[in-house]
Coordinates of C-alpha atoms in Angstrom, one line a residue:
M1 CA -25.1 116.8 -84.2
E2 CA -22.7 118.4 -86.8
K3 CA -23.8 116.0 -89.5
L4 CA -27.4 117.1 -89.4
K5 CA -26.6 120.7 -89.9
F6 CA -28.5 121.6 -92.7
R7 CA -29.4 118.1 -93.6
R8 CA -30.5 117.3 -97.1
Q9 CA -30.3 121.2 -98.2
Y10 CA -28.5 122.9 -100.9
L11 CA -26.9 126.3 -101.6
L12 CA -26.4 128.2 -104.8
T13 CA -24.0 131.1 -104.7
P14 CA -22.0 133.4 -106.8
A15 CA -19.0 133.2 -104.0
E16 CA -17.2 130.0 -102.5
Y17 CA -18.4 129.2 -98.9
E18 CA -15.7 127.2 -97.0
E19 CA -18.0 126.4 -94.2
L20 CA -19.9 123.5 -97.2
K21 CA -16.4 122.2 -98.5
E22 CA -17.2 118.9 -97.3
W23 CA -20.7 119.2 -99.3
Q24 CA -21.1 117.9 -103.0
T25 CA -19.8 120.9 -104.9
E26 CA -20.5 121.7 -108.5
K27 CA -19.1 124.9 -110.5
I28 CA -21.5 126.7 -112.7
G29 CA -19.7 129.1 -115.1
S30 CA -18.8 131.9 -112.2
H31 CA -21.2 130.1 -109.6
F32 CA -21.0 126.9 -107.1
L33 CA -23.4 124.7 -106.0
Y34 CA -23.5 123.1 -103.0
V35 CA -25.4 120.1 -102.0
H36 CA -25.5 118.2 -98.9
P37 CA -24.4 114.7 -99.1
E38 CA -27.4 112.7 -98.4
C39 CA -29.4 114.9 -101.1
K40 CA -29.1 113.4 -104.2
L41 CA -27.3 115.8 -107.2
E42 CA -27.6 114.6 -111.1
K43 CA -26.4 116.5 -113.5
A44 CA -26.6 116.4 -117.5
S45 CA -25.9 118.5 -120.2
G46 CA -27.8 119.1 -123.8
K47 CA -29.4 121.9 -125.4
N48 CA -29.1 123.4 -121.6
D49 CA -26.9 122.6 -118.3
L50 CA -29.3 120.8 -115.8
Y51 CA -28.7 120.1 -112.2
L52 CA -31.2 118.4 -110.2
V53 CA -31.1 118.4 -106.2
G54 CA -33.4 115.7 -104.7
F55 CA -34.7 113.4 -107.3
F56 CA -37.6 112.8 -110.0
L57 CA -39.4 109.5 -111.3
D58 CA -41.4 108.2 -114.2
P59 CA -44.5 106.1 -113.4
H60 CA -44.9 105.6 -117.2
D61 CA -41.0 104.2 -117.7
S62 CA -40.5 102.7 -114.3
G63 CA -37.3 101.6 -115.5
K64 CA -35.4 105.1 -115.7
K65 CA -33.5 106.7 -112.9
S66 CA -33.7 110.6 -112.3
K67 CA -30.2 110.7 -114.3
D68 CA -32.0 108.9 -117.0
I69 CA -34.9 111.3 -117.0
L70 CA -32.7 114.3 -116.7
I71 CA -30.9 113.4 -120.1
D72 CA -33.7 113.0 -121.9
I73 CA -34.8 116.7 -120.6
A74 CA -31.8 118.3 -121.5
R75 CA -32.2 117.1 -125.1
E76 CA -34.7 120.1 -125.0
G77 CA -33.7 123.4 -125.5
N78 CA -37.0 125.5 -125.4
I79 CA -38.2 125.9 -121.8
E80 CA -41.5 126.5 -122.9
K81 CA -41.8 122.8 -123.4
Y82 CA -40.3 122.0 -120.0
P83 CA -43.6 122.1 -118.3
E84 CA -44.8 119.4 -120.4
L85 CA -41.6 117.1 -119.7
L86 CA -41.9 117.6 -115.9
Y87 CA -46.0 117.0 -116.0
S88 CA -45.7 113.3 -115.5
L89 CA -42.8 113.3 -112.7
V90 CA -43.1 112.4 -109.1
G91 CA -40.6 113.2 -106.9
R92 CA -39.3 115.9 -104.7
F93 CA -36.8 118.3 -106.5
V94 CA -35.4 121.5 -107.4
L95 CA -34.4 121.9 -111.1
I96 CA -31.8 124.3 -112.0
I97 CA -31.0 125.3 -115.7
K98 CA -27.9 127.1 -116.9
Q99 CA -29.2 128.7 -120.4
N100 CA -26.4 131.2 -121.3
N101 CA -26.0 133.4 -118.6
D102 CA -29.3 132.9 -116.9
F103 CA -30.5 130.4 -114.6
I104 CA -33.8 129.3 -114.6
F105 CA -35.7 127.2 -111.4
F106 CA -38.6 124.9 -111.8
N107 CA -39.7 122.2 -108.7
D108 CA -41.8 119.6 -108.1
A109 CA -45.7 119.8 -108.3
C110 CA -46.6 120.8 -105.0
G111 CA -43.4 122.7 -104.3
L112 CA -42.3 120.2 -101.5
K113 CA -38.9 120.7 -102.4
T114 CA -38.6 124.7 -101.2
L115 CA -36.7 127.3 -103.2
Y116 CA -35.5 130.8 -101.6
Y117 CA -33.6 133.0 -104.2
S118 CA -32.3 136.5 -104.1
T119 CA -30.3 138.4 -107.2
N120 CA -28.0 141.4 -106.9
G121 CA -26.8 142.5 -110.3
N122 CA -25.4 139.4 -112.0
N123 CA -25.1 137.5 -109.2
V124 CA -27.8 135.0 -108.0
Y125 CA -28.3 132.9 -104.8
A126 CA -30.9 130.3 -104.1
A127 CA -31.2 127.9 -101.2
S128 CA -33.4 125.6 -99.4
Q129 CA -34.6 128.2 -97.4
P130 CA -33.3 131.8 -96.2
L131 CA -30.7 131.0 -93.5
L132 CA -28.5 128.8 -95.5
L133 CA -28.9 132.2 -98.0
A134 CA -27.6 134.7 -94.9
K135 CA -24.3 132.6 -94.8
V136 CA -23.5 134.3 -97.9
L137 CA -25.7 137.2 -98.3
K138 CA -26.7 139.7 -96.2
I139 CA -30.1 140.0 -95.8
D140 CA -32.4 142.4 -93.5
R141 CA -35.8 141.2 -92.1
T142 CA -38.9 142.7 -93.5
K143 CA -41.2 144.4 -91.1
A144 CA -43.4 141.4 -91.4
Y145 CA -41.3 139.1 -89.4
D146 CA -42.1 140.9 -86.2
E147 CA -45.6 141.3 -87.3
Y148 CA -45.9 137.6 -87.6
F149 CA -44.1 135.9 -84.8
N150 CA -45.6 138.6 -82.1
S151 CA -49.3 137.8 -83.4
E152 CA -51.9 135.7 -82.0
Y153 CA -52.4 133.7 -84.9
V154 CA -48.7 132.6 -84.3
K155 CA -49.1 132.3 -80.1
K156 CA -52.7 130.1 -80.7
N157 CA -51.5 128.2 -84.0
I158 CA -48.4 125.3 -83.2
E159 CA -48.7 124.7 -87.0
H160 CA -49.1 128.2 -88.3
W161 CA -47.9 128.9 -91.4
I162 CA -47.5 131.8 -94.4
P163 CA -48.6 132.0 -98.1
S164 CA -46.1 130.6 -101.1
G165 CA -44.3 133.1 -102.2
L166 CA -43.7 135.1 -99.0
S167 CA -40.7 135.3 -97.2
F168 CA -39.3 137.4 -94.0
Y169 CA -36.6 139.2 -95.7
E170 CA -35.8 142.0 -98.3
N171 CA -35.4 140.9 -101.9
V172 CA -35.8 137.0 -101.1
F173 CA -38.4 135.0 -102.7
H174 CA -40.1 131.7 -102.3
L175 CA -40.8 130.1 -105.4
V176 CA -44.5 129.3 -105.4
P177 CA -45.9 126.1 -107.4
N178 CA -46.8 125.4 -110.7
H179 CA -44.6 128.8 -111.4
Y180 CA -40.8 128.9 -112.7
V181 CA -38.6 131.7 -112.6
R182 CA -35.7 133.3 -114.7
A183 CA -33.0 134.6 -112.2
S184 CA -32.6 137.6 -115.2
E185 CA -36.3 138.7 -114.5
K186 CA -37.0 137.7 -110.6
S187 CA -40.8 138.1 -111.7
Q188 CA -42.2 134.0 -111.4
I189 CA -43.8 132.9 -114.5
R190 CA -46.6 130.7 -113.8
F191 CA -47.2 127.7 -116.4
Y192 CA -50.0 125.7 -114.7
P193 CA -52.9 125.3 -114.9
N194 CA -52.6 125.7 -118.9
K195 CA -55.0 123.1 -120.0
N196 CA -58.8 122.4 -119.6
L197 CA -58.9 119.3 -116.7
P198 CA -59.1 115.9 -118.8
E199 CA -62.9 114.8 -119.4
G200 CA -64.3 111.4 -119.0
E201 CA -67.2 109.4 -117.1
Y202 CA -66.4 108.2 -113.5
N203 CA -65.3 104.8 -114.6
D204 CA -62.9 106.1 -116.8
L205 CA -61.4 108.6 -114.9
L206 CA -61.3 105.8 -111.8
N207 CA -59.5 103.3 -113.4
K208 CA -56.8 105.6 -114.7
F209 CA -56.5 107.3 -111.3
S210 CA -56.1 104.0 -109.9
S211 CA -53.8 102.6 -112.2
L212 CA -51.7 105.3 -111.7
L213 CA -51.4 105.6 -108.0
K214 CA -50.1 102.2 -108.1
S215 CA -47.6 102.8 -110.9
I216 CA -46.4 105.8 -108.9
V217 CA -45.8 103.4 -105.9
T218 CA -44.6 100.5 -107.7
T219 CA -41.8 102.5 -109.7
A220 CA -40.9 104.3 -106.4
Y221 CA -40.5 100.9 -104.6
N222 CA -38.1 100.4 -107.6
H223 CA -35.8 103.0 -106.7
L224 CA -36.0 103.9 -103.4
D225 CA -35.6 102.1 -99.9
L226 CA -39.4 102.8 -98.7
A227 CA -41.2 102.7 -95.2
F228 CA -45.0 103.2 -95.1
S229 CA -46.2 105.6 -92.7
L230 CA -49.7 104.5 -91.7
T231 CA -52.9 106.4 -90.0
A232 CA -56.3 105.6 -89.4
G233 CA -57.3 108.3 -92.0
W234 CA -58.0 108.1 -95.9
D235 CA -54.7 109.0 -97.5
S236 CA -52.4 106.3 -95.8
R237 CA -55.2 103.5 -96.6
I238 CA -55.2 104.4 -100.7
I239 CA -51.6 104.1 -100.7
L240 CA -51.5 100.6 -98.6
S241 CA -53.9 99.2 -101.1
C242 CA -51.3 100.0 -103.9
C243 CA -49.1 97.3 -101.7
K244 CA -50.8 94.2 -102.3
D245 CA -47.8 92.5 -104.2
L246 CA -45.0 94.6 -102.0
R247 CA -46.3 93.9 -98.2
E248 CA -44.1 91.4 -97.8
Y249 CA -40.7 93.4 -98.6
I250 CA -41.3 96.9 -97.0
M251 CA -41.9 98.2 -93.9
F252 CA -44.8 100.1 -92.0
Y253 CA -44.6 102.4 -89.6
T254 CA -47.0 104.7 -87.0
L255 CA -45.2 107.8 -85.1
R256 CA -46.6 108.3 -81.4
Y257 CA -46.6 111.9 -80.7
R258 CA -48.3 114.7 -79.4
D259 CA -50.5 112.8 -76.8
Y260 CA -51.4 109.6 -78.4
G261 CA -52.1 106.6 -76.8
D262 CA -52.8 103.4 -77.3
K263 CA -56.6 104.3 -77.6
H264 CA -56.2 107.1 -80.2
M265 CA -57.4 106.0 -83.5
D266 CA -54.0 106.9 -85.4
I267 CA -52.4 104.1 -83.4
K268 CA -55.5 101.7 -82.8
I269 CA -56.6 101.5 -86.3
P270 CA -53.1 100.8 -87.6
A271 CA -52.3 98.0 -85.3
L272 CA -55.6 96.6 -86.3
L273 CA -55.0 96.7 -89.8
S274 CA -51.1 95.4 -89.3
E275 CA -52.5 92.5 -87.8
L276 CA -54.8 91.6 -90.3
L277 CA -53.1 92.1 -93.5
K278 CA -49.8 90.6 -91.8
L279 CA -47.5 93.6 -92.4
K280 CA -44.3 94.3 -91.1
Y281 CA -45.2 97.1 -88.8
E282 CA -43.3 99.4 -86.1
V283 CA -44.6 102.2 -83.8
F284 CA -41.6 104.8 -83.1
D285 CA -42.3 106.4 -79.7
C286 CA -41.4 110.6 -80.5
Q287 CA -43.1 111.7 -77.0
K288 CA -39.8 112.0 -75.3
G289 CA -38.4 115.3 -74.6
M290 CA -36.0 116.5 -77.0
S291 CA -31.9 117.3 -75.8
E292 CA -30.9 121.1 -75.9
E293 CA -28.3 120.3 -78.4
F294 CA -31.1 119.1 -80.8
S295 CA -33.4 121.9 -80.2
V296 CA -30.7 124.6 -81.0
L297 CA -29.5 122.6 -84.2
Y298 CA -33.2 122.4 -85.3
K299 CA -34.0 126.3 -84.8
Q300 CA -30.9 126.9 -86.7
N301 CA -31.9 125.1 -89.5
T302 CA -34.8 126.3 -90.9
D303 CA -36.1 130.4 -90.2
M304 CA -39.4 129.0 -89.3
A305 CA -39.0 126.2 -87.5
H306 CA -42.2 124.6 -85.4
L307 CA -39.6 123.6 -82.3
N308 CA -42.5 123.1 -80.1
D309 CA -44.2 120.2 -82.0
W310 CA -42.5 119.4 -85.2
G311 CA -39.2 119.4 -83.6
K312 CA -40.4 117.3 -80.7
I313 CA -41.7 114.5 -82.9
A314 CA -38.6 115.2 -85.3
Y315 CA -36.5 114.0 -82.2
G316 CA -38.1 111.2 -81.7
I317 CA -37.9 110.1 -85.3
L318 CA -34.1 110.6 -85.2
K319 CA -33.8 108.3 -82.0
T320 CA -36.1 105.7 -83.7
Y321 CA -36.7 105.8 -87.2
P322 CA -34.3 103.8 -89.4
Q323 CA -32.2 106.6 -90.9
D324 CA -31.7 104.8 -94.5
K325 CA -35.5 104.6 -95.0
V326 CA -37.7 107.1 -97.2
A327 CA -40.6 108.1 -95.4
V328 CA -43.8 107.5 -97.7
K329 CA -46.3 110.2 -96.7
G330 CA -50.3 110.5 -98.0
S331 CA -49.7 114.1 -97.9
C332 CA -51.2 116.5 -100.8
S333 CA -54.3 114.1 -101.5
E334 CA -56.9 116.3 -99.6
I335 CA -56.3 118.3 -102.9
G336 CA -58.7 116.4 -104.6
R337 CA -61.1 116.0 -101.7
C338 CA -62.8 119.0 -101.3
F339 CA -61.2 119.9 -98.6
Y340 CA -62.6 123.7 -98.2
Y341 CA -65.8 122.8 -99.3
P342 CA -66.7 119.4 -97.5
N343 CA -70.4 119.5 -98.7
C344 CA -69.2 119.4 -102.3
K345 CA -70.1 122.8 -103.1
H346 CA -67.6 125.3 -104.4
K347 CA -69.1 128.3 -103.3
K348 CA -69.3 130.7 -106.5
N349 CA -68.1 134.5 -106.6
L350 CA -65.2 134.1 -104.1
T351 CA -63.7 137.0 -103.1
E352 CA -60.0 137.6 -102.0
N353 CA -61.2 138.3 -98.4
D354 CA -63.0 134.2 -98.3
I355 CA -59.3 133.3 -99.3
V356 CA -57.7 134.9 -96.3
Q357 CA -60.7 133.3 -93.9
L358 CA -59.9 130.3 -94.9
E359 CA -57.4 130.4 -91.9
R360 CA -58.2 131.4 -88.8
G361 CA -55.9 134.6 -87.5
W362 CA -54.6 135.8 -91.1
S363 CA -57.2 138.5 -91.3
E364 CA -55.1 140.4 -88.6
L365 CA -52.1 140.2 -90.5
D366 CA -51.8 142.9 -93.3
F367 CA -48.9 141.7 -95.5
I368 CA -50.7 138.0 -95.9
K369 CA -54.1 139.9 -96.8
E370 CA -52.1 142.2 -99.3
H371 CA -50.2 138.7 -100.9
I372 CA -53.5 137.0 -101.3
K373 CA -55.2 139.3 -102.6
I374 CA -52.4 139.4 -105.5
W375 CA -52.9 135.9 -105.9
F376 CA -56.2 135.6 -106.2
N377 CA -56.3 138.6 -108.7
D378 CA -54.0 136.4 -111.1
K379 CA -56.1 133.0 -110.6
K380 CA -59.7 134.3 -110.5
E381 CA -59.7 134.1 -113.8
N382 CA -58.8 131.4 -116.7
N383 CA -58.8 128.9 -114.2
Y384 CA -59.1 126.1 -117.0
G385 CA -61.9 124.9 -115.0
Y386 CA -59.8 124.4 -111.8
D387 CA -61.6 125.4 -108.8
I388 CA -59.7 128.1 -106.9
L389 CA -60.3 126.5 -103.3
D390 CA -58.5 123.5 -104.8
L391 CA -55.5 125.7 -106.3
F392 CA -55.0 127.5 -103.0
Y393 CA -54.8 124.2 -100.9
W394 CA -52.3 123.2 -104.0
E395 CA -50.2 126.2 -104.4
H396 CA -50.5 127.6 -100.5
R397 CA -51.3 125.1 -97.8
M398 CA -49.4 122.3 -99.5
G399 CA -46.9 124.4 -101.2
S400 CA -46.1 126.6 -98.3
W401 CA -47.4 124.5 -95.1
Q402 CA -46.5 121.0 -96.1
A403 CA -43.5 122.1 -98.0
Q404 CA -42.1 123.8 -94.3
S405 CA -42.6 120.5 -92.7
Q406 CA -41.0 118.6 -94.9
L407 CA -38.1 121.0 -94.8
E408 CA -37.7 121.0 -91.4
W409 CA -37.8 117.2 -91.0
D410 CA -35.1 116.8 -93.7
V411 CA -33.0 116.4 -90.3
V412 CA -34.2 113.2 -89.8
Q413 CA -35.7 111.9 -93.0
E414 CA -36.4 111.9 -96.8
T415 CA -39.5 112.2 -97.9
F416 CA -41.4 110.6 -101.0
T417 CA -45.1 111.9 -101.7
P418 CA -46.9 110.0 -103.9
F419 CA -49.5 112.6 -104.7
N420 CA -47.1 114.9 -105.8
S421 CA -48.1 114.6 -109.5
R422 CA -49.8 117.4 -111.2
E423 CA -51.1 114.2 -114.0
L424 CA -52.3 112.3 -110.6
L425 CA -53.9 115.5 -109.3
D426 CA -55.6 116.1 -112.2
L427 CA -57.2 113.2 -113.0
M428 CA -58.7 113.4 -109.0
L429 CA -59.9 117.1 -109.8
A430 CA -61.6 116.1 -112.7
V431 CA -63.8 113.7 -111.2
N432 CA -67.3 115.5 -109.8
P433 CA -66.6 116.9 -106.1
T434 CA -69.4 114.5 -104.9
Y435 CA -67.4 111.1 -105.8
R436 CA -64.4 112.8 -103.5
K437 CA -65.4 114.4 -100.6
T438 CA -63.7 114.8 -97.7
D439 CA -65.2 112.2 -95.2
N440 CA -66.0 109.6 -97.4
P441 CA -64.5 109.7 -101.1
A442 CA -66.0 107.2 -103.1
L443 CA -63.0 107.5 -105.7
Y444 CA -61.0 106.6 -102.8
R445 CA -63.1 103.5 -101.4
D446 CA -63.5 102.4 -105.4
T447 CA -59.9 102.3 -106.0
M448 CA -59.5 100.5 -103.1
K449 CA -61.7 97.7 -103.9
I450 CA -59.7 97.6 -107.1
L451 CA -56.3 97.5 -105.5
W452 CA -56.5 95.7 -102.8
Q453 CA -59.8 95.3 -101.0
D454 CA -58.7 93.8 -98.0
V455 CA -57.7 97.1 -96.7
L456 CA -61.6 98.1 -96.2
F457 CA -61.7 95.4 -93.3
V458 CA -61.0 97.6 -90.8
P459 CA -62.9 101.2 -90.5
I460 CA -61.5 104.4 -91.8
N461 CA -61.3 107.1 -89.7
P462 CA -63.8 105.8 -87.1
I463 CA -65.5 108.3 -84.5
P464 CA -64.9 107.4 -81.3
L465 CA -67.3 106.5 -78.6
K466 CA -67.6 109.6 -77.0
K467 CA -67.8 111.5 -79.6
R468 CA -70.6 109.7 -81.3
L469 CA -72.7 109.9 -77.9
R470 CA -71.9 113.5 -78.0
K471 CA -73.1 113.9 -81.6
I472 CA -76.1 111.9 -80.8
I473 CA -76.8 114.1 -77.8
V474 CA -76.6 117.1 -79.6
G475 CA -78.6 116.4 -82.6
L476 CA -81.4 115.1 -79.8
F477 CA -81.3 118.6 -78.0
K478 CA -80.7 120.9 -80.9
P479 CA -84.6 121.0 -82.1
I480 CA -85.7 121.7 -78.3
A481 CA -83.1 124.2 -78.0
M482 CA -84.7 125.9 -81.0
I483 CA -88.1 125.5 -80.0
L484 CA -87.2 127.6 -76.6
S485 CA -85.1 130.2 -78.6
F486 CA -88.4 130.7 -81.1
D487 CA -90.1 134.0 -80.2
F488 CA -93.6 133.0 -79.9
K489 CA -95.0 136.5 -79.6
S490 CA -94.2 136.9 -83.2
L491 CA -97.0 135.0 -84.0

């Protein structure tokens, strides 16, 4: 189990840390960068010294490796131009820039490679999560720690989460997606959105979107040993449609966890798909109890470990999933699928309270309400045409909830997320919401027709028979209930 300790994580510190001496180590001025042996590390020098923790790929130049891209970026000395250089890249990474005596940090579009940081005078500390910072820096919990973990919200939500930018420790900060930070200044600088969404007719945007998505998947296949996750849903199906020419060479899989039985749609539908399309497909059992040794390690690897759910699944992955494979996930796709307004009608004149109410239980937590207020007031003006509910899902739900999930599962797998691309997300968000609604997005269906129509032969997210019958019965009796409750005396 020792090799799983802080697996795929990293630490930047001004002092040597003997416990990590077996990790990849770079001396950066007076600081030391430690990167776990199973996390990729690249460096390049030019106008600035650059260190890439993780990986990125360029779907417009599929032959380039992370190192090649990093060398190109290092030629640019002006930090203000870095957002443009990173715009089309997809991957999971933290980019550390040494500029004179300062450190500057960027990460991937949705912040899936997490960055927590702190400063003390000229000393800079950064890591995947606060428990690694605590190895080299005394950090004290804030009062929000007890408020949160003793809350009804946490008790009732196995996948509980907090907004991006927060931590439970004094002088420890979390980098929010679409921001970068200079260590000398501490405050994060928003660099995106910085322009209006692209314009175009639906068919034009559809063709660009489908072409780019396929290029992203193909480029990843050229550089990574991939395994594609399959569910009954839209996200995995549209990614599957990119694999028509690759299906003979890659593995597909489904995780069986929680109480999923053979009749669960996320088990049944992928099995039908794999049989129809002749996929190399496996189901990995993640329902067995975890060992005490793994339980202890999992809790020590991150400060918000979701042991009783994600931890149980992770143990199953460790025991069944091929450890050399990079898992392909459909996460981040729902940024463009009207998640918080499924009727495709974005509410006007939203308030910060409307944002807080999106996650049931947050309204009882003052530190979250205050943080959301600050974020909301920063973004309610000059959104460049981006709907604030989409930005909230992007920067907070993906930048925290999904990022935390991938951080915790670093202990058992590396992850690649094709939708973790600003360019791809922009193309989606530029499409009229009526074409990208949550339950039946025409953009997705039309993309599949272009890329691999056969994937549509099996239903997507079909409603189980019991739920269909319940829906019919409710529909029949609802008018009767309304009549019975009517006050006829008012006539």
